[in-house]
Structures are given as C-alpha cells and as structure tokens.
Amino acid sequence: MSTFAIGDRDFLLDGRPHRVISGALHYFRVHPGDWADRIRKARLMGLNAIETYVAWNAHEPVEGQWTETGGLDLGRFLDLIAAEGMHAIVRPGPYICAEWHNGGLPTWLTATPGIRLRRTDAVYQAALETYLRRVYRVVAPRQIDRGGNVILVQIENEYGAYGSDKDYLAELVRVTRDAGITVPLTTVDQPEDDMLAAGSLPGLHLTGSFGSRAHERLATLRAHQPTGPLMCSEFWDGWFDWWGGQHHTTDAATAARELDDLLAAGASVNIYMFHGGSNFGTNNGANDKGRYLPITTSYDYDAPLDEAGDPTEKFHAFREVIAKYAPVPAETPAASARRPQFDVDLVAAPATSASSSALAGIVTFEDAGHTGTLLRYECSLAEGFTGGTLEIGEVRDHAWVSVDGIRVGSLSRTRHEHALRLPAGRHLSILLEEQGRVNYDERLGEVKGLIGPVTVDGVELAGWTTAPVLLAEAAAAPELLVADGAFDLDAPTDLFLDTTGWGKGYAFVGDFLLGRYWSNGPQRTLYVPAPVTRAGRNRITVVELEQPRPVTARFVAAAELGPLHE
C-alpha cells in the first residue's frame, strides 16, 4: 500500500514530492467497451492520473432505482485505470455542471416541493448522503492507502460561483469522511477572490479552474492558500458546443504553451477534457443566460482525443510539453483511420400501440414522473372554432402545434416564442420536447413542460390531457416518423452517421440511443461506437420530429461537427 498526502509545497506520494498530471475522462460519456482504449491513450500522452465526475442522475434516474453496472460501473472504470498503472481522482458532486443534464442532479430530487438545492436543507442533504454513501462504497476500498489508486476526492463543484453555505460544505465533508474516505479532499473554483473565499473550508485543498494566464491565476490561488501544492484541476483545453452555434476549437500550439506555463510554474494539472466523448441518449445539458441554448450530442471538446478516441494535433502537442517535466512512454497511439462509408435504405416502421396512458390536465414532466423527452398535450376546441391566437406562458423547450392532426407551426424557447395563429378546427395537439436541462446557476432544477396559462384569444383552454411519449414506442405516436434499416458489417467498427438533410430527432443503432440530431447544427454526424455494432446484421432506427421520413441513412468516413469557432 502507498500513501498520498499534501505537503508544504507538493503532493507527497509515499513521502516524496509528486506532480499530478491528469486528464478528465467521464466514464458515462464513453461506451464501456472503449474505456480501456481511452485510458491507455491517456498514459501514452504522459498522464499519470485520470479524473472523472460521477453523474448522480445517470445512476439513479428514478428514486430508489440505483444502477452501477455496464456503462455505469464506476468500480470497473477505476480498476481499468489502476491496470494501466495510473492514479484516479473522483469528483462525485453531488452537483457536477459538466454540460450534463440538470448538472447531474436527478429530476425526482429537484422536483421535490420546497427543496433548497446546494445548501443546508434537510430533505436535500438526506438524499445526497444516501447518494454519496453509495458512491463511496465503490471508491473507499480503491483508495491508495488501501492498495487502490484513488488519490483525491473533490467536495462539491465550483461552489463559490453558486453559494457560500459553509455548514452545507461541512456536512459534505462529514459524510465523506464518515463513509471511509481518507485521501485528501479538494475543492475547485475559478481563481477569483470571492469564489475562492466562498467555495471552500479549512482542511480542504483549494484548486483552480482556468485555461490561460497561469501565473496570474496561480498567484491568486496562492494568496488564498499559503502552503501546499498548486493545482489547476480544470485546465480548459477546448470548449463545448450548443445547437445553433459553431464548433468550438482552440489552437493546439497556443493551448500547449498555456500548459507549458502551468507546468513550468511547478503546478499539478488535470486537463479538462482529455477525451470528451458524447452525450449519448438524451443526457445533454443546457445553458440559459438570457437565451436557452441546449448542448449538442457531441462532447468532442476539441480535446487531445477526439469524440471517436483518435489522437489529435493537440494530443501530440501536449505530449511534447509533458515530456519536458515527466517521463512519457516511447509508444504513441496509431493514427486515426477513416471509417467505412456506405448507404442504408430506410423504410417506414410498422405502426404499433402505445402503453402509456393520459393524465388529466396540463402536466409537467416532473408531475408525470416522465424521464423521457416528449409529452403530448391535447384538448378540444370549441364547436365552430374559426381560428385564433394561441398563447402559452412559456414553452420548455420546443413545441409543435397541430390542429385536427395537421401541424400548423412550432414554438421555440430559444427563440423566445410563445404565440401563433391557429386555423379553424376541433382538436388541438401540442407535442413538446424537453431539449436538455439547464446545468448551471439559478435555473438548475427548473420544471419542464408547458408553463403558465394556455389561451386562445385570451380565453384559457380547459379539458386538457397529457400523455408521455416514449421513444421506445415512437411508431405508435402520430407525430413521429419512424424509419428502420439494416446493414451488414464484417466486424464491429466505429461509424459516423451523417444526418445532413434530416430535420430534428433521434437515432439508434440496435437498441443503443446515439443521441439527438438537429438541422440547426453545428454537428452533422452522430458517433457510433464500435461496441454497439457487431459482425453480421445491424439495425438502424431514426425517429424524425420535423421533416419527412428519412429514406436513406448515410455513414461517412469522418466526423463533421460544423463550422469552426476559434
């Protein structure tokens, strides 16, 4: 067994000074069949540790239904890191931000009436203690002083940007220590005086999050922490994308110079991200600083490993920098290969029956207990209705409006739309999509659905029903156009599904939900991990919300994530 501690100026590994050179790799954003490959490539870049968040809502989307198998097997992930001879850093939140759905908090929790998030609140703290103890059952026996590889555990996440409840932080520390965590505990905040002061406690080791001006940021950090190692535990080497924006990249040489400055100052580092991966399924978050912007399916992040796990120019630039300060393996990963290109004919999926039943009234996702992304609202219009103006208090997040089964328009939260003209008819139907939950600041945990009154010409409509629409039963929904196809492979392989020309929707390979696509861009391809394919016959399913049913699925040789924003 080894020891890991905080010394006067350095981290101490078995009593000797040690620099942490880590990279962020979220197990829940990478197919488990690819974990070992991504971890090995981290070691080949010169990293000696891997850091991961833990996403509470991935493990427990429904209260009491906890999962830690398959793609959520944190223990196996940590063991694979150990198998490469690397250390691990665990950041369990409970809030993680990370451009992840609801900042990692389960919707059943944030929907609790009267709950006060991320502060002293009996209901919130009771739930998070149960959560943390489940995580620490996995982490505690894998700590370095018990023969494992976990060297650091983080308390909360950038808390100084949100609050300053010291009693809340102290309770997190109590639960953590009581659950058997003995390694050093850290916090992270942007190196600004007010955030660093609000976001930590005596006994917790402060670290910073930044991507430039290392000497200035480290000086601020040192002013708040006179002794101990300096660490940037989120060295931002890229950025995330949102629908309707551009694909963000940073110059590899510039990023490498910033990393060099950081390491030259003697600091430890965790590169955010080493490999971003994908927001598979419907797990993307959203930002809203006056305009709601849902995050794309791709979380490529312009990282050293791209979305498909291929080394980029940044990988090699960072590797050269790290080699100046630490041993780097002689081996390098193989150059990326272009993926197979072919077309697949798609046909309409046969109609099926839905199993979900309707609820009375205008019901939110929370009230319906619906963890999916679609709700259908329906009501009858007055006999002899000749048309009028539909107004909705707020649409969260995108709605398609139909009268007598004919779509007449849409309303977008991003575009701040809340009204449209209705033609004559008898039956009003609104299909609403939750596009991603805000993962930051005061909108964390907001309810989703039709919010506020729904009126026509100022008169509130009554007699509503609300029905969850399940993607697994998409062929039963009249608003959804479902297309299926099949293709053969000689062996499992990564693929890139080209969504150019499609509207808005979801795509599956086999039973694996790749994520959302949208003509709004910037991304034009969905990444298909090799482990979800197989030798022989494979199946693709497309669920289209806006455009005509796709008739061809095209797989292309490389990712297309959109026009660049540098």
Coordinates of C-alpha atoms in Angstrom, one line a residue:
M1 CA 0.0 0.0 0.0
S2 CA 1.0 3.6 -0.7
T3 CA 0.3 7.0 0.9
F4 CA -0.7 10.2 -0.7
A5 CA -0.7 13.5 1.2
I6 CA -0.4 17.2 1.0
G7 CA 3.0 18.6 1.9
D8 CA 4.2 22.1 2.4
R9 CA 4.7 22.8 -1.3
D10 CA 4.0 19.5 -3.1
F11 CA 1.8 16.4 -3.2
L12 CA 3.6 13.6 -1.4
L13 CA 3.5 10.1 -2.8
D14 CA 5.0 7.7 -0.3
G15 CA 6.6 10.8 1.3
R16 CA 8.2 12.0 -1.9
P17 CA 7.2 15.1 -3.9
H18 CA 4.8 14.1 -6.7
R19 CA 3.3 16.1 -9.5
V20 CA -0.2 15.1 -10.7
I21 CA -0.6 15.2 -14.5
S22 CA -4.1 14.1 -15.0
G23 CA -6.8 14.2 -17.7
A24 CA -10.6 14.3 -17.5
L25 CA -12.4 11.2 -18.9
H26 CA -16.1 10.8 -17.9
Y27 CA -17.0 7.1 -17.9
F28 CA -20.6 7.9 -18.5
R29 CA -19.7 9.7 -21.8
V30 CA -17.8 6.8 -23.2
H31 CA -19.1 3.3 -24.1
P32 CA -17.7 0.9 -21.5
G33 CA -16.2 -1.2 -24.3
D34 CA -13.9 1.7 -25.1
W35 CA -12.8 2.6 -21.6
A36 CA -9.6 0.6 -21.7
D37 CA -8.6 2.1 -25.0
R38 CA -9.1 5.7 -23.9
I39 CA -7.3 5.1 -20.6
R40 CA -4.3 3.6 -22.3
K41 CA -4.1 6.5 -24.7
A42 CA -4.1 8.8 -21.7
R43 CA -1.0 7.1 -20.3
L44 CA 0.7 7.3 -23.8
M45 CA 0.2 11.1 -23.7
G46 CA 2.2 11.1 -20.5
L47 CA -0.7 11.4 -18.0
N48 CA -0.3 9.7 -14.6
A49 CA -3.9 10.1 -13.5
I50 CA -7.5 10.1 -14.8
E51 CA -10.2 12.3 -13.3
T52 CA -13.9 11.7 -13.5
Y53 CA -17.1 13.2 -12.3
V54 CA -19.9 10.9 -11.0
A55 CA -23.3 11.7 -12.5
W56 CA -26.0 11.0 -9.9
N57 CA -28.9 11.2 -12.3
A58 CA -27.3 8.6 -14.6
H59 CA -27.0 6.1 -11.7
E60 CA -30.5 6.9 -10.2
P61 CA -32.9 8.4 -12.8
V62 CA -35.8 7.1 -10.7
E63 CA -35.7 7.4 -7.0
G64 CA -34.5 4.2 -5.4
Q65 CA -33.6 2.5 -8.7
W66 CA -29.8 2.7 -8.4
T67 CA -27.6 1.2 -11.1
E68 CA -23.8 0.7 -11.1
T69 CA -23.4 -1.9 -13.9
G70 CA -22.5 -1.8 -17.6
G71 CA -21.7 1.8 -18.6
L72 CA -22.2 2.9 -15.0
D73 CA -19.8 0.5 -13.4
L74 CA -17.6 3.1 -11.7
G75 CA -15.6 0.4 -9.9
R76 CA -14.6 -1.3 -13.1
F77 CA -13.6 2.0 -14.6
L78 CA -11.4 2.8 -11.6
D79 CA -9.9 -0.7 -11.8
L80 CA -9.1 -0.2 -15.5
I81 CA -7.2 3.0 -14.6
A82 CA -5.3 1.1 -12.0
A83 CA -4.5 -1.6 -14.5
E84 CA -2.7 1.0 -16.6
G85 CA -0.6 2.0 -13.5
M86 CA -2.4 5.3 -13.2
H87 CA -4.0 7.1 -10.3
A88 CA -7.6 8.3 -10.2
I89 CA -9.4 11.4 -9.0
V90 CA -13.1 11.2 -8.2
R91 CA -15.5 14.2 -8.2
P92 CA -18.9 13.0 -7.1
G93 CA -20.5 16.4 -6.7
P94 CA -23.4 15.9 -6.0
Y95 CA -23.6 18.8 -8.5
I96 CA -21.2 18.4 -11.4
C97 CA -22.3 21.0 -14.0
A98 CA -20.2 19.4 -16.9
E99 CA -22.8 20.5 -19.6
W100 CA -24.7 17.4 -18.3
H101 CA -28.5 17.1 -17.9
N102 CA -29.6 19.1 -14.7
G103 CA -25.9 19.4 -13.6
G104 CA -26.0 15.7 -12.6
L105 CA -28.9 16.1 -10.1
P106 CA -31.9 13.7 -10.6
T107 CA -35.1 15.3 -11.6
W108 CA -37.0 13.4 -9.0
L109 CA -34.9 15.3 -6.4
T110 CA -35.0 18.7 -7.9
A111 CA -38.8 18.4 -8.3
T112 CA -39.3 18.0 -4.5
P113 CA -41.6 20.8 -3.4
G114 CA -39.8 23.4 -1.4
I115 CA -36.4 21.8 -1.7
R116 CA -33.3 24.1 -1.5
L117 CA -30.5 22.9 -3.7
R118 CA -26.8 23.0 -2.9
R119 CA -27.3 24.4 0.6
T120 CA -28.4 23.4 4.1
D121 CA -31.7 21.7 3.6
A122 CA -32.8 18.6 5.5
V123 CA -34.5 16.9 2.5
Y124 CA -31.7 17.7 0.1
Q125 CA -29.0 16.6 2.5
A126 CA -30.7 13.4 3.4
A127 CA -30.9 12.4 -0.3
L128 CA -27.3 13.4 -1.1
E129 CA -26.0 11.5 1.9
T130 CA -27.6 8.3 0.6
Y131 CA -26.1 9.1 -2.8
L132 CA -22.6 9.8 -1.6
R133 CA -22.5 6.7 0.6
R134 CA -23.4 4.6 -2.5
V135 CA -20.6 6.2 -4.4
Y136 CA -18.1 5.9 -1.6
R137 CA -18.9 2.2 -1.2
V138 CA -17.2 1.9 -4.6
V139 CA -14.4 4.5 -4.0
A140 CA -13.3 3.8 -0.4
P141 CA -11.8 0.4 -0.9
R142 CA -10.0 1.6 -4.0
Q143 CA -8.1 4.4 -2.2
I144 CA -4.4 4.4 -2.5
D145 CA -3.9 3.8 1.3
R146 CA -5.9 0.6 0.9
G147 CA -4.0 -0.8 -2.1
G148 CA -6.0 1.0 -4.7
N149 CA -5.4 4.0 -6.9
V150 CA -7.7 6.8 -5.9
I151 CA -5.6 9.8 -4.6
L152 CA -8.1 12.7 -4.4
V153 CA -11.8 13.2 -3.9
Q154 CA -13.5 16.6 -4.6
I155 CA -16.1 18.2 -2.4
E156 CA -19.0 19.8 -4.4
N157 CA -18.0 21.6 -7.6
E158 CA -17.2 25.3 -8.3
Y159 CA -19.4 26.1 -5.3
G160 CA -18.0 29.6 -4.9
A161 CA -19.8 30.6 -8.1
Y162 CA -23.1 29.5 -6.6
G163 CA -23.2 29.9 -2.8
S164 CA -21.3 30.3 0.4
D165 CA -23.1 28.0 2.8
K166 CA -20.2 26.7 5.0
D167 CA -22.5 24.4 7.0
Y168 CA -23.5 22.7 3.8
L169 CA -19.9 22.1 2.8
A170 CA -19.1 20.9 6.3
E171 CA -21.9 18.4 6.1
L172 CA -20.5 17.1 2.8
V173 CA -17.1 16.7 4.4
R174 CA -18.6 14.9 7.4
V175 CA -20.5 12.4 5.2
T176 CA -17.3 11.8 3.1
R177 CA -15.1 11.2 6.0
D178 CA -17.7 9.1 7.8
A179 CA -18.0 6.9 4.7
G180 CA -14.4 6.0 4.9
I181 CA -12.7 8.5 2.5
T182 CA -9.2 9.1 3.9
V183 CA -7.4 10.6 0.9
P184 CA -7.0 14.4 0.7
L185 CA -10.2 16.4 -0.1
T186 CA -10.2 19.2 -2.6
T187 CA -12.4 22.0 -3.9
V188 CA -12.3 23.8 -7.3
D189 CA -13.2 27.3 -8.2
Q190 CA -12.3 29.9 -10.7
P191 CA -9.3 31.8 -9.2
E192 CA -11.3 34.9 -8.2
D193 CA -11.1 36.2 -4.7
D194 CA -14.9 36.0 -3.9
M195 CA -15.3 32.5 -5.4
L196 CA -12.2 31.0 -3.6
A197 CA -13.4 32.5 -0.3
A198 CA -16.9 31.2 -0.7
G199 CA -16.2 27.8 -2.1
S200 CA -14.0 26.1 0.5
L201 CA -13.4 25.3 4.1
P202 CA -10.3 25.0 6.3
G203 CA -8.9 21.5 5.8
L204 CA -10.0 21.3 2.1
H205 CA -7.3 21.8 -0.5
L206 CA -8.2 24.6 -3.0
T207 CA -7.6 24.1 -6.7
G208 CA -8.4 26.3 -9.6
S209 CA -10.2 26.1 -12.9
F210 CA -8.8 28.1 -15.9
G211 CA -7.3 27.8 -19.3
S212 CA -4.9 30.7 -19.6
R213 CA -2.7 33.2 -17.7
A214 CA -1.4 30.5 -15.4
H215 CA 1.0 32.7 -13.4
E216 CA -1.7 35.2 -12.6
R217 CA -4.3 32.6 -11.7
L218 CA -1.8 30.6 -9.6
A219 CA -0.8 33.8 -7.7
T220 CA -4.5 34.3 -6.8
L221 CA -4.8 30.7 -5.7
R222 CA -1.6 31.0 -3.6
A223 CA -2.9 34.2 -1.9
H224 CA -5.8 32.1 -0.5
Q225 CA -3.7 29.0 0.3
P226 CA -0.2 30.0 1.5
T227 CA 1.1 26.4 1.7
G228 CA 0.5 23.2 -0.2
P229 CA 0.8 22.2 -3.9
L230 CA -0.7 24.5 -6.6
M231 CA -3.1 22.7 -8.9
C232 CA -5.3 23.6 -11.8
S233 CA -7.8 20.8 -11.6
E234 CA -9.7 22.0 -14.7
F235 CA -7.2 23.2 -17.3
W236 CA -9.7 24.2 -20.1
D237 CA -8.1 23.0 -23.4
G238 CA -11.2 23.4 -25.5
W239 CA -14.9 24.2 -25.2
F240 CA -18.4 22.7 -25.7
D241 CA -20.9 23.3 -28.5
W242 CA -24.6 24.1 -28.4
W243 CA -27.3 23.7 -31.0
G244 CA -27.4 26.7 -33.4
G245 CA -23.8 27.7 -32.7
Q246 CA -20.4 26.9 -34.1
H247 CA -18.0 24.1 -33.4
H248 CA -15.5 25.4 -30.8
T249 CA -11.8 24.7 -31.2
T250 CA -8.6 26.2 -29.7
D251 CA -5.2 26.4 -31.4
A252 CA -3.1 23.4 -30.4
A253 CA 0.1 25.3 -30.2
T254 CA -1.5 28.1 -28.1
A255 CA -3.0 25.5 -25.7
A256 CA 0.3 23.7 -25.4
R257 CA 2.0 27.0 -24.5
E258 CA -0.5 27.6 -21.8
L259 CA 0.0 24.0 -20.4
D260 CA 3.8 24.6 -20.6
D261 CA 3.4 27.8 -18.5
L262 CA 1.4 25.9 -15.9
L263 CA 3.8 23.1 -15.6
A264 CA 6.8 25.4 -15.6
A265 CA 5.3 27.1 -12.6
G266 CA 5.5 23.8 -10.7
A267 CA 1.8 23.2 -10.6
S268 CA -0.1 20.0 -10.9
V269 CA -2.8 19.8 -13.6
N270 CA -6.0 18.0 -14.6
I271 CA -6.7 18.6 -18.3
Y272 CA -10.4 19.2 -19.0
M273 CA -11.0 17.4 -21.2
F274 CA -8.5 14.7 -22.2
H275 CA -11.3 13.0 -24.0
G276 CA -14.8 14.5 -24.1
G277 CA -16.8 11.7 -25.6
S278 CA -20.6 12.0 -26.3
N279 CA -23.8 12.9 -24.6
F280 CA -25.3 9.6 -25.7
G281 CA -29.0 9.2 -25.2
T282 CA -30.7 12.4 -24.1
N283 CA -28.2 13.4 -21.4
N284 CA -27.1 16.8 -22.7
G285 CA -27.4 19.8 -20.5
A286 CA -28.2 23.4 -21.5
N287 CA -27.2 26.9 -20.6
D288 CA -29.5 29.9 -20.2
K289 CA -28.0 33.3 -19.6
G290 CA -30.9 35.1 -21.1
R291 CA -31.2 32.7 -24.1
Y292 CA -31.8 29.0 -23.7
L293 CA -29.1 27.0 -25.5
P294 CA -29.2 23.2 -25.4
I295 CA -25.8 21.4 -25.6
T296 CA -25.1 19.2 -28.7
T297 CA -24.9 15.4 -28.6
S298 CA -21.2 15.6 -29.3
Y299 CA -18.9 16.5 -26.4
D300 CA -15.8 16.4 -28.5
Y301 CA -14.5 19.5 -26.7
D302 CA -11.6 19.8 -29.1
A303 CA -9.7 17.6 -26.7
P304 CA -6.4 15.6 -27.2
L305 CA -8.6 12.6 -28.1
D306 CA -11.5 13.4 -30.4
E307 CA -15.0 12.2 -29.9
A308 CA -14.1 8.8 -31.5
G309 CA -11.0 8.4 -29.4
D310 CA -8.5 9.3 -32.1
P311 CA -5.4 11.4 -31.2
T312 CA -5.5 15.0 -32.5
E313 CA -2.8 17.6 -33.1
K314 CA -3.4 18.7 -29.5
F315 CA -2.5 15.2 -28.2
H316 CA 0.9 15.4 -29.8
A317 CA 1.5 19.0 -28.8
F318 CA 0.6 18.3 -25.1
R319 CA 2.7 15.1 -25.1
E320 CA 5.8 17.1 -26.2
V321 CA 5.1 19.6 -23.3
I322 CA 4.6 16.9 -20.7
A323 CA 7.8 15.2 -21.8
K324 CA 9.7 18.3 -20.5
Y325 CA 8.5 17.6 -17.0
A326 CA 7.8 13.9 -16.6
P327 CA 8.6 10.6 -18.2
V328 CA 6.5 9.8 -21.4
P329 CA 6.2 6.4 -22.9
A330 CA 8.0 5.8 -26.2
E331 CA 4.9 4.3 -27.7
T332 CA 2.3 6.6 -29.4
P333 CA -1.2 5.7 -30.5
A334 CA -1.8 4.7 -34.1
A335 CA -3.0 7.4 -36.4
S336 CA -6.8 7.6 -36.8
A337 CA -8.3 5.5 -39.6
R338 CA -11.2 6.6 -41.8
R339 CA -14.4 4.7 -41.0
P340 CA -16.5 2.7 -43.5
Q341 CA -18.7 4.6 -46.0
F342 CA -22.0 3.2 -47.2
D343 CA -25.7 3.9 -47.5
V344 CA -28.6 2.1 -46.0
D345 CA -32.1 2.2 -47.3
L346 CA -34.7 3.1 -44.7
V347 CA -38.4 2.1 -44.7
A348 CA -41.3 3.2 -42.6
A349 CA -41.6 1.3 -39.3
P350 CA -44.9 -0.6 -38.9
A351 CA -47.4 1.2 -36.6
T352 CA -47.6 -0.1 -33.0
S353 CA -49.7 0.6 -29.9
A354 CA -48.6 2.8 -27.0
S355 CA -48.6 1.6 -23.5
S356 CA -48.6 4.9 -21.6
S357 CA -51.9 6.4 -20.5
A358 CA -53.0 10.0 -20.5
L359 CA -53.1 12.2 -17.4
A360 CA -55.8 14.9 -16.8
G361 CA -54.8 18.5 -17.1
I362 CA -51.6 20.2 -18.3
V363 CA -48.9 18.2 -16.5
T364 CA -45.2 18.8 -16.3
F365 CA -42.5 16.2 -16.8
E366 CA -42.0 16.2 -13.1
D367 CA -45.7 15.7 -12.2
A368 CA -45.9 12.9 -14.8
G369 CA -42.7 11.3 -13.4
H370 CA -41.6 11.1 -17.0
T371 CA -37.8 10.7 -17.5
G372 CA -38.1 10.8 -21.3
T373 CA -38.1 13.9 -23.6
L374 CA -41.6 14.1 -25.1
L375 CA -45.0 14.9 -23.8
R376 CA -48.3 15.3 -25.8
Y377 CA -50.9 17.8 -24.7
E378 CA -54.4 17.6 -26.2
C379 CA -57.7 19.4 -25.8
S380 CA -60.9 20.1 -27.8
L381 CA -61.5 23.4 -29.4
A382 CA -65.0 25.0 -29.2
E383 CA -67.5 23.8 -31.7
G384 CA -67.5 26.2 -34.7
F385 CA -64.0 27.5 -33.8
T386 CA -62.8 29.5 -36.8
G387 CA -59.3 30.3 -35.8
G388 CA -57.5 32.4 -33.2
T389 CA -54.2 33.2 -31.5
L390 CA -52.7 30.5 -29.2
E391 CA -50.6 31.9 -26.4
I392 CA -48.5 29.9 -23.9
G393 CA -46.9 31.4 -20.8
E394 CA -43.6 29.6 -21.5
V395 CA -42.6 26.6 -23.6
R396 CA -39.9 24.5 -22.1
D397 CA -38.4 23.8 -24.6
H398 CA -39.8 23.2 -28.1
A399 CA -43.4 22.6 -29.1
W400 CA -45.0 21.5 -32.4
V401 CA -48.7 22.5 -32.7
S402 CA -51.3 20.6 -34.7
V403 CA -55.0 21.2 -35.4
D404 CA -57.0 18.2 -36.5
G405 CA -53.8 16.2 -37.0
I406 CA -52.2 18.8 -39.3
R407 CA -49.1 20.6 -38.0
V408 CA -49.6 24.3 -38.1
G409 CA -46.4 25.6 -36.5
S410 CA -43.8 25.4 -33.7
L411 CA -42.8 27.4 -30.7
S412 CA -39.2 27.6 -29.5
R413 CA -37.9 28.6 -26.1
T414 CA -34.5 29.5 -27.7
R415 CA -36.3 32.0 -30.0
H416 CA -38.5 33.3 -27.1
E417 CA -41.7 32.3 -29.0
H418 CA -44.9 31.9 -27.1
A419 CA -47.8 32.6 -29.6
L420 CA -49.0 31.5 -33.1
R421 CA -52.1 31.6 -35.2
L422 CA -54.4 28.6 -35.2
P423 CA -56.7 27.8 -38.1
A424 CA -60.3 26.5 -37.8
G425 CA -60.6 23.1 -36.3
R426 CA -61.9 20.9 -33.5
H427 CA -58.8 19.2 -31.9
L428 CA -55.6 20.9 -30.6
S429 CA -52.5 18.8 -30.0
I430 CA -49.1 20.1 -28.8
L431 CA -46.1 17.8 -28.9
L432 CA -43.4 19.2 -26.5
E433 CA -39.7 18.2 -26.4
E434 CA -37.5 18.7 -23.4
Q435 CA -34.3 19.6 -25.1
G436 CA -31.9 19.4 -22.2
R437 CA -32.0 20.7 -18.6
V438 CA -30.0 23.7 -17.6
N439 CA -26.9 22.6 -15.8
Y440 CA -25.8 25.9 -14.2
D441 CA -26.9 28.6 -11.8
E442 CA -30.4 29.5 -10.6
R443 CA -32.3 27.6 -13.4
L444 CA -30.9 24.3 -12.1
G445 CA -33.8 22.0 -11.4
E446 CA -36.5 24.1 -13.2
V447 CA -39.6 22.3 -14.2
K448 CA -40.2 21.3 -17.8
G449 CA -43.4 21.3 -20.0
L450 CA -46.0 23.9 -20.8
I451 CA -45.6 26.5 -18.1
G452 CA -48.3 29.1 -17.3
P453 CA -51.7 29.6 -18.9
V454 CA -52.6 28.3 -22.3
T455 CA -55.1 30.6 -24.0
V456 CA -56.8 31.2 -27.4
D457 CA -57.7 34.9 -27.9
G458 CA -57.2 35.4 -24.2
V459 CA -59.5 32.7 -23.1
E460 CA -57.9 29.9 -21.1
L461 CA -58.4 26.4 -22.6
A462 CA -59.7 23.6 -20.5
G463 CA -60.2 19.9 -20.7
W464 CA -56.5 19.1 -21.3
T465 CA -54.9 15.6 -21.2
T466 CA -51.2 15.0 -21.1
A467 CA -49.5 11.8 -22.3
P468 CA -45.8 10.8 -22.1
V469 CA -44.4 9.8 -25.5
L470 CA -41.8 7.0 -25.2
L471 CA -39.1 6.8 -27.8
A472 CA -39.3 3.0 -27.4
E473 CA -42.8 3.3 -28.7
A474 CA -42.2 6.0 -31.3
A475 CA -44.0 4.1 -34.0
A476 CA -47.2 4.5 -32.0
A477 CA -47.1 8.3 -32.0
P478 CA -48.8 10.0 -34.9
E479 CA -46.4 13.0 -34.8
L480 CA -43.3 10.9 -35.1
L481 CA -42.0 9.4 -38.3
V482 CA -40.0 6.3 -37.6
A483 CA -37.7 4.7 -40.3
D484 CA -35.8 1.4 -40.0
G485 CA -33.0 -0.1 -41.9
A486 CA -30.4 -2.9 -41.8
F487 CA -26.8 -3.2 -42.8
D488 CA -24.1 -5.8 -42.6
L489 CA -20.5 -5.5 -41.2
D490 CA -17.6 -7.8 -41.4
A491 CA -16.6 -6.9 -37.9
P492 CA -17.5 -4.3 -35.2
T493 CA -16.4 -0.8 -36.2
D494 CA -16.8 2.8 -35.3
L495 CA -19.1 4.7 -37.7
F496 CA -20.2 8.2 -38.3
L497 CA -23.9 8.6 -39.2
D498 CA -24.5 11.6 -41.4
T499 CA -27.7 13.5 -40.5
T500 CA -27.4 16.1 -43.2
G501 CA -30.8 16.8 -44.8
W502 CA -32.7 15.4 -41.8
G503 CA -34.7 17.7 -39.5
K504 CA -34.8 17.0 -35.8
G505 CA -34.9 13.7 -34.0
Y506 CA -33.1 10.7 -32.5
A507 CA -31.1 7.8 -33.9
F508 CA -30.5 4.3 -32.6
V509 CA -28.1 1.6 -33.7
G510 CA -29.5 -1.6 -32.4
D511 CA -31.0 -0.7 -29.0
F512 CA -28.3 2.0 -28.3
L513 CA -29.6 5.6 -28.5
L514 CA -26.8 7.6 -30.1
G515 CA -28.5 10.9 -29.2
R516 CA -30.2 13.8 -30.8
Y517 CA -29.7 15.3 -34.2
W518 CA -30.9 18.6 -35.5
S519 CA -30.5 20.5 -38.7
N520 CA -29.9 23.6 -36.6
G521 CA -26.3 22.4 -36.3
P522 CA -23.4 22.7 -35.9
Q523 CA -22.8 19.0 -35.7
R524 CA -23.8 16.9 -38.8
T525 CA -22.7 13.4 -37.7
L526 CA -23.5 11.2 -34.8
Y527 CA -20.7 9.0 -33.5
V528 CA -21.4 5.2 -33.4
P529 CA -19.0 3.4 -31.0
A530 CA -17.7 0.1 -32.3
P531 CA -19.0 -1.9 -29.3
V532 CA -22.6 -1.2 -30.3
T533 CA -22.1 -2.8 -33.7
R534 CA -21.4 -6.4 -34.5
A535 CA -20.3 -8.7 -37.2
G536 CA -23.2 -9.5 -39.4
R537 CA -26.6 -7.8 -39.5
N538 CA -27.1 -4.5 -37.7
R539 CA -30.2 -2.3 -37.4
I540 CA -30.6 1.4 -37.5
T541 CA -33.7 3.3 -36.4
V542 CA -34.4 7.0 -37.0
V543 CA -37.2 8.9 -35.1
E544 CA -37.9 12.2 -37.0
L545 CA -39.8 15.0 -35.4
E546 CA -39.9 17.7 -38.1
Q547 CA -39.1 16.7 -41.7
P548 CA -40.4 14.0 -44.0
R549 CA -39.4 10.5 -43.0
P550 CA -35.7 9.8 -44.0
V551 CA -35.3 7.3 -46.8
T552 CA -31.5 6.8 -46.6
A553 CA -29.0 6.6 -43.8
R554 CA -25.5 7.6 -44.9
F555 CA -22.4 6.6 -43.0
V556 CA -19.4 8.7 -43.7
A557 CA -15.7 8.3 -43.2
A558 CA -15.1 11.1 -40.6
A559 CA -16.9 13.3 -38.1
E560 CA -18.4 16.6 -39.3
L561 CA -19.0 18.8 -36.2
G562 CA -19.7 22.0 -38.1
P563 CA -18.1 25.4 -38.9
L564 CA -15.3 26.3 -36.6
H565 CA -15.3 28.9 -33.9
E566 CA -11.7 29.5 -32.8

